Tab-separated table of N, CA and C in Angstrom:
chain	number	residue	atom	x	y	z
A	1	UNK	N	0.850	-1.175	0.000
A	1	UNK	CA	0.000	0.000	0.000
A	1	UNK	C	0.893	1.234	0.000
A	2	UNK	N	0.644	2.403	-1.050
A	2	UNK	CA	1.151	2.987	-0.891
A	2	UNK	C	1.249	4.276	0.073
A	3	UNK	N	1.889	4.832	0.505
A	3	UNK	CA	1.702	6.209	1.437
A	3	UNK	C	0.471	6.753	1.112
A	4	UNK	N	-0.361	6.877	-0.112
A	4	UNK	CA	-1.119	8.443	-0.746
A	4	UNK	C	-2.130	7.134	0.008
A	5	UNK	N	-2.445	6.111	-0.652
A	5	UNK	CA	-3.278	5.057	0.002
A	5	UNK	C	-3.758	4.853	1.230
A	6	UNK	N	-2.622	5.011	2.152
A	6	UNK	CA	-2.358	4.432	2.977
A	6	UNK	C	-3.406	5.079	4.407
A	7	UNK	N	-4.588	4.829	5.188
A	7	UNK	CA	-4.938	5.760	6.052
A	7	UNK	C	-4.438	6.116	7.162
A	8	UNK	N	-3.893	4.716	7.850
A	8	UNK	CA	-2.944	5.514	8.669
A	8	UNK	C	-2.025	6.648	8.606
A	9	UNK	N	-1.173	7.314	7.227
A	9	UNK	CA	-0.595	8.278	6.730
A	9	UNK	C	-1.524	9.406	6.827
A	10	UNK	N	-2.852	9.213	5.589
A	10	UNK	CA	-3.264	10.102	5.886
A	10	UNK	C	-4.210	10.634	7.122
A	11	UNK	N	-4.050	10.123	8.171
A	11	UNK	CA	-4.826	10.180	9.797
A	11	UNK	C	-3.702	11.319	10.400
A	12	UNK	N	-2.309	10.824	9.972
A	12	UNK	CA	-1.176	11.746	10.886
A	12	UNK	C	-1.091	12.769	10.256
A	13	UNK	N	-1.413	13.235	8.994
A	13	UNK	CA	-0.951	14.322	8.051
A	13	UNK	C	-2.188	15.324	8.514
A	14	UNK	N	-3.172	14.564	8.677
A	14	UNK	CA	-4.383	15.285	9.327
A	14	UNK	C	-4.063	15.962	10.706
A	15	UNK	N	-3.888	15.066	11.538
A	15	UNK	CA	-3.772	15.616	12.746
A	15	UNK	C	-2.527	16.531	13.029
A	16	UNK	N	-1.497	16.042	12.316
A	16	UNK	CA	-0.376	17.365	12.233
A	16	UNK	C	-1.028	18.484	11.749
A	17	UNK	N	-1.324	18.946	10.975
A	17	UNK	CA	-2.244	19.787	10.818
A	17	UNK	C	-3.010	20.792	11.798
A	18	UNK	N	-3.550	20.114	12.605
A	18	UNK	CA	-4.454	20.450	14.154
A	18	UNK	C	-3.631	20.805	15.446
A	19	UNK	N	-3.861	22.848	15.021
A	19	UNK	CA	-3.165	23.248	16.629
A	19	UNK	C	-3.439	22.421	17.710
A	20	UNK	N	-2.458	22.460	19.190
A	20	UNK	CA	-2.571	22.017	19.996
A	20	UNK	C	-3.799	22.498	20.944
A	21	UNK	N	-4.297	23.775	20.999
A	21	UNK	CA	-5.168	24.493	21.241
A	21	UNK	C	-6.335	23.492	20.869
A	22	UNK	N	-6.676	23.209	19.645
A	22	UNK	CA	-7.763	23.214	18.966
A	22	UNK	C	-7.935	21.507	19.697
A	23	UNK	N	-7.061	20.753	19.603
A	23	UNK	CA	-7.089	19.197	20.232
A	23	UNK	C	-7.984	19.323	22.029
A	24	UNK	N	-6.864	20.276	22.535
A	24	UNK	CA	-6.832	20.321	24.053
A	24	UNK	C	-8.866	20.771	24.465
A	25	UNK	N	-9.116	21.965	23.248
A	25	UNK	CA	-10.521	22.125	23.619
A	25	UNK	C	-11.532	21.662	22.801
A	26	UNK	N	-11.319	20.597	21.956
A	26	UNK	CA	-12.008	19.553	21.497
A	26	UNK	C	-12.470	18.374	22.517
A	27	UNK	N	-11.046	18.213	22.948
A	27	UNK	CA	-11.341	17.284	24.187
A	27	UNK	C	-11.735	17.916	25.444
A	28	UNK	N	-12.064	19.254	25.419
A	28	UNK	CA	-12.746	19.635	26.485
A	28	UNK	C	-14.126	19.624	26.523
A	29	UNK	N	-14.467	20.145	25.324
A	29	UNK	CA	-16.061	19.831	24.680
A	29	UNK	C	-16.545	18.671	25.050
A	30	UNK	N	-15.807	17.693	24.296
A	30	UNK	CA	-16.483	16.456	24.679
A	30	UNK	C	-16.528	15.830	26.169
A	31	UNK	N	-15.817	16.064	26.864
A	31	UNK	CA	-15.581	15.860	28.308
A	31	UNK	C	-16.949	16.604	28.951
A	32	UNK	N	-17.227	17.712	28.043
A	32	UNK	CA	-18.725	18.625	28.790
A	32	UNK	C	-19.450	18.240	28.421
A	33	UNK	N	-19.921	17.849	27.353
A	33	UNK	CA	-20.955	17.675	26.582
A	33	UNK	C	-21.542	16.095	27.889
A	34	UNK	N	-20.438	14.935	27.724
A	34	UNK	CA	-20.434	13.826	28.152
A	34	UNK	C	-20.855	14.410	29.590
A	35	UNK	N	-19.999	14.964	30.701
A	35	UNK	CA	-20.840	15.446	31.795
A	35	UNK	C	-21.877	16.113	32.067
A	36	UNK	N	-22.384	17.076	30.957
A	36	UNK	CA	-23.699	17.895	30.921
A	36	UNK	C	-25.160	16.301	31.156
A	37	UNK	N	-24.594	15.688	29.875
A	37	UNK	CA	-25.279	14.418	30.488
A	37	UNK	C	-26.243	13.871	31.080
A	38	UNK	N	-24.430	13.457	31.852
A	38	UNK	CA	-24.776	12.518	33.124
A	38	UNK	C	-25.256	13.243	33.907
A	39	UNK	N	-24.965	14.467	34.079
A	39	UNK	CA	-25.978	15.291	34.966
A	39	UNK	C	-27.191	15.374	35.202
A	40	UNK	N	-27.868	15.148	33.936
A	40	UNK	CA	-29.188	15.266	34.036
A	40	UNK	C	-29.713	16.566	32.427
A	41	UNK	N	-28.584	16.979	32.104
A	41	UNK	CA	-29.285	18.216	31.468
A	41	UNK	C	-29.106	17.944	30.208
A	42	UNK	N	-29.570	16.817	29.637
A	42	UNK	CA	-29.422	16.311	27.941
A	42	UNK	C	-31.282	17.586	27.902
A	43	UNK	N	-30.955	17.184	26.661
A	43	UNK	CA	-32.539	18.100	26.185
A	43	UNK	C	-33.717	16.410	26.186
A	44	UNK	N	-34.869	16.907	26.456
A	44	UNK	CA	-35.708	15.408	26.463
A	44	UNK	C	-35.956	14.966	24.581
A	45	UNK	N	-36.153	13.788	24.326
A	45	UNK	CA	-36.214	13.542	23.424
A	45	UNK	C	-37.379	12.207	23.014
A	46	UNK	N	-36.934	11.510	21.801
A	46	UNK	CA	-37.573	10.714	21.818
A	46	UNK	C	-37.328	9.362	22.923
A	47	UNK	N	-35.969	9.389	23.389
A	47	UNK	CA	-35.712	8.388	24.231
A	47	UNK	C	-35.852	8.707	25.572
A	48	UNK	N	-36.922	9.743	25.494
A	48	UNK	CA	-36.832	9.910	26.989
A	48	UNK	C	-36.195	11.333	27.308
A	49	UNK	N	-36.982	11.575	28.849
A	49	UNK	CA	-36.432	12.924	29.496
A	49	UNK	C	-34.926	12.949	29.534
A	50	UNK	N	-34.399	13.594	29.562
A	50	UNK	CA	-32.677	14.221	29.509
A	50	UNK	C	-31.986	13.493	31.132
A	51	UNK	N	-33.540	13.965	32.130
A	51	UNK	CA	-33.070	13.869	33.270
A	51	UNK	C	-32.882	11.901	33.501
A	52	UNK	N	-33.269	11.478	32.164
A	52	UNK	CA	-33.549	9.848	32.769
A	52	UNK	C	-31.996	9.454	32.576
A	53	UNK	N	-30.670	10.094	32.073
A	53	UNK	CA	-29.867	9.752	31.534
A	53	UNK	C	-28.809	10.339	32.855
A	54	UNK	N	-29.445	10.773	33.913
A	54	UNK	CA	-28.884	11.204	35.101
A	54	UNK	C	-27.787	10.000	36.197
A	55	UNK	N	-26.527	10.179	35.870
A	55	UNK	CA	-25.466	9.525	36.746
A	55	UNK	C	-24.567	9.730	37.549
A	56	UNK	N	-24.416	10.486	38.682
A	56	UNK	CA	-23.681	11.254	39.164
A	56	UNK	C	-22.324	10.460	39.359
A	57	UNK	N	-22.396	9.334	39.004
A	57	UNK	CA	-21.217	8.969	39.572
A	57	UNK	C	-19.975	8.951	38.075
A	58	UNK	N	-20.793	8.568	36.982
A	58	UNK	CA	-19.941	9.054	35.952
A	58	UNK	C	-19.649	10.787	35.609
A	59	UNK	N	-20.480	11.059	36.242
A	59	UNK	CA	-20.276	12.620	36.095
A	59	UNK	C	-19.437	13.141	36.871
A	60	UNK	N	-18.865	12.945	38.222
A	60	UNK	CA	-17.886	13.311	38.890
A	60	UNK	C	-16.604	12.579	38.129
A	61	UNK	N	-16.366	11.923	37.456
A	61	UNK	CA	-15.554	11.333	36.834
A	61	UNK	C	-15.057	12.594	35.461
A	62	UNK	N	-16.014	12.602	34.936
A	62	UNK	CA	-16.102	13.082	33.877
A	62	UNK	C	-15.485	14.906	34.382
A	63	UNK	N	-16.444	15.231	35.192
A	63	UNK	CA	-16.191	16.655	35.577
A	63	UNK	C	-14.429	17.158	36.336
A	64	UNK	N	-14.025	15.674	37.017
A	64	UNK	CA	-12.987	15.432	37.607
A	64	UNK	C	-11.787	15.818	36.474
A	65	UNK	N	-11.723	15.302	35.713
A	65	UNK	CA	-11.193	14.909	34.675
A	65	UNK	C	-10.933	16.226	33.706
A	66	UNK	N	-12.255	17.052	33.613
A	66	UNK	CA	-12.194	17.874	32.811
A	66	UNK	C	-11.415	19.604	33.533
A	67	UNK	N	-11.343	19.173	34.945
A	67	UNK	CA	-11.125	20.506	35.945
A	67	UNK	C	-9.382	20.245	35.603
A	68	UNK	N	-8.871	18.612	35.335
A	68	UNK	CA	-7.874	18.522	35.873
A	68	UNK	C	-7.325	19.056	34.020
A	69	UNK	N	-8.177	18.714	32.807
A	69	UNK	CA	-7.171	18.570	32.012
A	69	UNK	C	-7.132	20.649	31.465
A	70	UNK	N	-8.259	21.092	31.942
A	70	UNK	CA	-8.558	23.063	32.145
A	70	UNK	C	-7.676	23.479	32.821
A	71	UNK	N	-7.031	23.376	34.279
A	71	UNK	CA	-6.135	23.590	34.535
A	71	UNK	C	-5.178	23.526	34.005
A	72	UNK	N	-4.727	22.416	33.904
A	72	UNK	CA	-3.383	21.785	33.433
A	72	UNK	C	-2.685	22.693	32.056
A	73	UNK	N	-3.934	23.179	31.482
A	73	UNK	CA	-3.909	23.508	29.750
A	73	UNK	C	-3.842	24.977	29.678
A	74	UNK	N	-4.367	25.072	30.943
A	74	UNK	CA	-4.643	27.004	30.741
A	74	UNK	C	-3.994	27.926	30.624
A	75	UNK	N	-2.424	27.608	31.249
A	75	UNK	CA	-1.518	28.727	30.785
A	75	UNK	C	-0.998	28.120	29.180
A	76	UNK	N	-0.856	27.211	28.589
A	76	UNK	CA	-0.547	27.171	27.443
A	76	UNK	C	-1.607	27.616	26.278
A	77	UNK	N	-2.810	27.546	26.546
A	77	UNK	CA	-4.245	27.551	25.748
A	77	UNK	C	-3.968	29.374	25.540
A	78	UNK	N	-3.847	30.148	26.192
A	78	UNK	CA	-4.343	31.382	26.168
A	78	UNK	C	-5.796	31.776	27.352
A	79	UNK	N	-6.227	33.234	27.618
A	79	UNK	CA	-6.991	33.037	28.455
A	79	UNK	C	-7.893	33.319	27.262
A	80	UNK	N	-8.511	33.503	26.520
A	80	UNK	CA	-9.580	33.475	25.707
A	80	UNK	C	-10.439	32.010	26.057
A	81	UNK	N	-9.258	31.002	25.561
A	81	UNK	CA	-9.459	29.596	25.706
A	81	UNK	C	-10.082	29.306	27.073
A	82	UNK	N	-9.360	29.720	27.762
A	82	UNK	CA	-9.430	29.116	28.969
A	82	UNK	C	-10.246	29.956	29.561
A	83	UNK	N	-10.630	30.726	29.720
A	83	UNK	CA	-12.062	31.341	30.559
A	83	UNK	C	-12.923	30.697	30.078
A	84	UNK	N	-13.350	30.838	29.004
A	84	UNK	CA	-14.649	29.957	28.117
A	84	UNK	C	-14.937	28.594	28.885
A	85	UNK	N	-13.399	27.496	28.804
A	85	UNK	CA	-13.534	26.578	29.639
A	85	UNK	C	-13.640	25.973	30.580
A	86	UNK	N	-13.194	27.513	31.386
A	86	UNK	CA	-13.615	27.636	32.974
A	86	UNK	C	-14.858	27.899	33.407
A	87	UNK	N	-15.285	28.644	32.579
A	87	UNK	CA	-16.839	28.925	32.469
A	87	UNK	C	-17.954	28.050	33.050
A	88	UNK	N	-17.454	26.990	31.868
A	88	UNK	CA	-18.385	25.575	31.436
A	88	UNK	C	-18.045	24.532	32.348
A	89	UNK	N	-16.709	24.629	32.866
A	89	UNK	CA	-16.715	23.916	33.687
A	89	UNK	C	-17.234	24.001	35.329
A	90	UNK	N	-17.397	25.316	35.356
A	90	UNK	CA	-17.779	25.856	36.601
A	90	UNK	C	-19.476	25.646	37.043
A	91	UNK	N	-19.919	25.577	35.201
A	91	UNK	CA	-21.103	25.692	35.626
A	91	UNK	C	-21.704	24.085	35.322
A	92	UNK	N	-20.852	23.545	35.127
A	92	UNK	CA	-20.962	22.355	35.143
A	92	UNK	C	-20.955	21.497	36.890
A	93	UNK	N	-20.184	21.793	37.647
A	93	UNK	CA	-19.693	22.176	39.283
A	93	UNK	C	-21.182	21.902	39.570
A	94	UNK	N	-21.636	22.939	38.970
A	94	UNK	CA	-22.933	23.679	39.885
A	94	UNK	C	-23.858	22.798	39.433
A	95	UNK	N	-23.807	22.227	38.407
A	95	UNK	CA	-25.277	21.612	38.091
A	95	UNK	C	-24.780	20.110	38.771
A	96	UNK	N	-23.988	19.847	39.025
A	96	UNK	CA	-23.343	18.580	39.206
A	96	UNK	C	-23.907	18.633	41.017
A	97	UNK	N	-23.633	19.814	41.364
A	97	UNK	CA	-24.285	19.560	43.365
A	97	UNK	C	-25.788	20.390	43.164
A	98	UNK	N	-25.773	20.922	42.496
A	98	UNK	CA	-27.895	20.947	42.494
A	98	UNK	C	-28.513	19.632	42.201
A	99	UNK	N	-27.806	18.706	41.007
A	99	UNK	CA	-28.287	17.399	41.207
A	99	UNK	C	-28.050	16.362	42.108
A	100	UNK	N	-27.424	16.631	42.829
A	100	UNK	CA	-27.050	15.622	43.913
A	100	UNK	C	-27.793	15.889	45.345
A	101	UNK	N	-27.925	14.656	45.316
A	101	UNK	CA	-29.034	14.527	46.703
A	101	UNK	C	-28.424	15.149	48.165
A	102	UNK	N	-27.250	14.773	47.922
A	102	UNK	CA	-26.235	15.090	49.462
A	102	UNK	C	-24.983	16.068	48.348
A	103	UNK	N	-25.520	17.335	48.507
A	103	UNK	CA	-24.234	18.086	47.658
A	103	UNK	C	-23.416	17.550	48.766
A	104	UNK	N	-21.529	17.462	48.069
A	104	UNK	CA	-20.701	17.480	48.577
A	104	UNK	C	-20.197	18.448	49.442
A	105	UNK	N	-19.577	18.602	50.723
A	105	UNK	CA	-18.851	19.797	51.463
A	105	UNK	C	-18.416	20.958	50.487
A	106	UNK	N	-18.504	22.114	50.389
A	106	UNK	CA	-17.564	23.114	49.746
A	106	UNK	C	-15.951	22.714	49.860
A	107	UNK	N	-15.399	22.882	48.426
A	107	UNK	CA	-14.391	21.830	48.184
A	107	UNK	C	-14.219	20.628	47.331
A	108	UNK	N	-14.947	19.798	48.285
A	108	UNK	CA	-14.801	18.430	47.764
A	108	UNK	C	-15.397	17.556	46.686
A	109	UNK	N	-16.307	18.725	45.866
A	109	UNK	CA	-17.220	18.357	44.517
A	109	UNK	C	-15.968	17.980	43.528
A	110	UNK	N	-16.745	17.569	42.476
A	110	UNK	CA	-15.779	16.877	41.310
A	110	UNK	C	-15.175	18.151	40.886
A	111	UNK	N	-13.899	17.771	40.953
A	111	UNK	CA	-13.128	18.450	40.454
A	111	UNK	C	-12.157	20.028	40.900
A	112	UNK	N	-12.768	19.901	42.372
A	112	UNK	CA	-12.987	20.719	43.178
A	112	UNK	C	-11.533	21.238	43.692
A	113	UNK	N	-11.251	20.013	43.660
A	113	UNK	CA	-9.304	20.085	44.507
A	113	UNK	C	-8.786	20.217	43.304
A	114	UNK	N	-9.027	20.806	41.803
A	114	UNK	CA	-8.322	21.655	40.935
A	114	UNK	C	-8.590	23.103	40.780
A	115	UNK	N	-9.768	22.506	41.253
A	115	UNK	CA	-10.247	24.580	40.861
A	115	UNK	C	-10.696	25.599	42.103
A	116	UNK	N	-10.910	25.044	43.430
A	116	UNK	CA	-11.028	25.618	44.512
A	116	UNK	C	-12.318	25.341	44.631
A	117	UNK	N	-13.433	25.477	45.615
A	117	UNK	CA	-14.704	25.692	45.983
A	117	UNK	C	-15.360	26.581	44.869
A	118	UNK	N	-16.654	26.148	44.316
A	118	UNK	CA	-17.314	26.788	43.317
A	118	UNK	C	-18.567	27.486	44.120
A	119	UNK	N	-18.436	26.951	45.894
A	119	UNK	CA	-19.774	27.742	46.172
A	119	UNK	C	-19.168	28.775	47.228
C-alpha cells in the first residue's frame, strides 16, 4: 500500500495539521458535553427525558477529569481559551451539586481540589 493510500498516513498528516489548542478544547467539549449528560441536562427527546440519563457517579468522573485537564492547559491555551472553559466547567460544578441529593462539602465536589470551591 502505498503512502497516498495508505490511512494511517493520511490520519497523521491530518492531525499534524491540528493546533494544539484546537485538540486540548475539542477534548474539552467532549468531556462537557459527556458530563452535561450525566448530569441530568441532555434536552428530552424521543428516548426519553434528559433527566432519565442522570449519573452522578460518571459525572464526577467526567467533571474530575475535565477541571484537571482546564487547569493543566490554561496557561498554554491562552486566556480566551481558557475562561470559556472555565466557564463551562464551573457551571458544570454547579449543576453537578444541584443534582445531587447530598451536595458534597464546599471543596470536595468533582473536580474541586483543581479549581477551589465553586460555592
Amino acid at each position: 500500500m502505498s503512502e497516498s493510500t495508505d490511512p494511517t498516513a493520511a490520519a497523521t498528516r491530518d492531525i499534524a495539521d491540528v493546533a494544539a489548542v484546537e485538540v486540548i478544547t475539542t477534548a474539552a467539549v467532549h468531556l462537557m458535553s459527556a458530563a452535561a449528560v450525566k448530569c441530568g441536562l441532555a434536552e428530552d427527546g424521543p428516548r426519553g427525558a434528559g433527566a432519565d440519563f442522570l449519573d452522578l457517579d460518571e459525572a464526577r468522573k467526567l467533571i474530575t477529569a475535565l477541571a484537571a485537564l482546564v487547569t493543566a492547559s490554561a496557561p498554554d491555551i491562552g486566556n480566551q481559551h481558557a475562561r470559556s472553559l472555565r466557564d463551562g466547567l464551573r457551571s458544570l460544578q454547579l449543576a453537578f451539586r444541584e443534582a445531587s441529593p447530598f451536595p458534597d462539602a464546599p471543596g470536595e465536589g468533582p473536580g474541586e481540589k483543581f479549581t477551589g470551591s465553586v460555592v
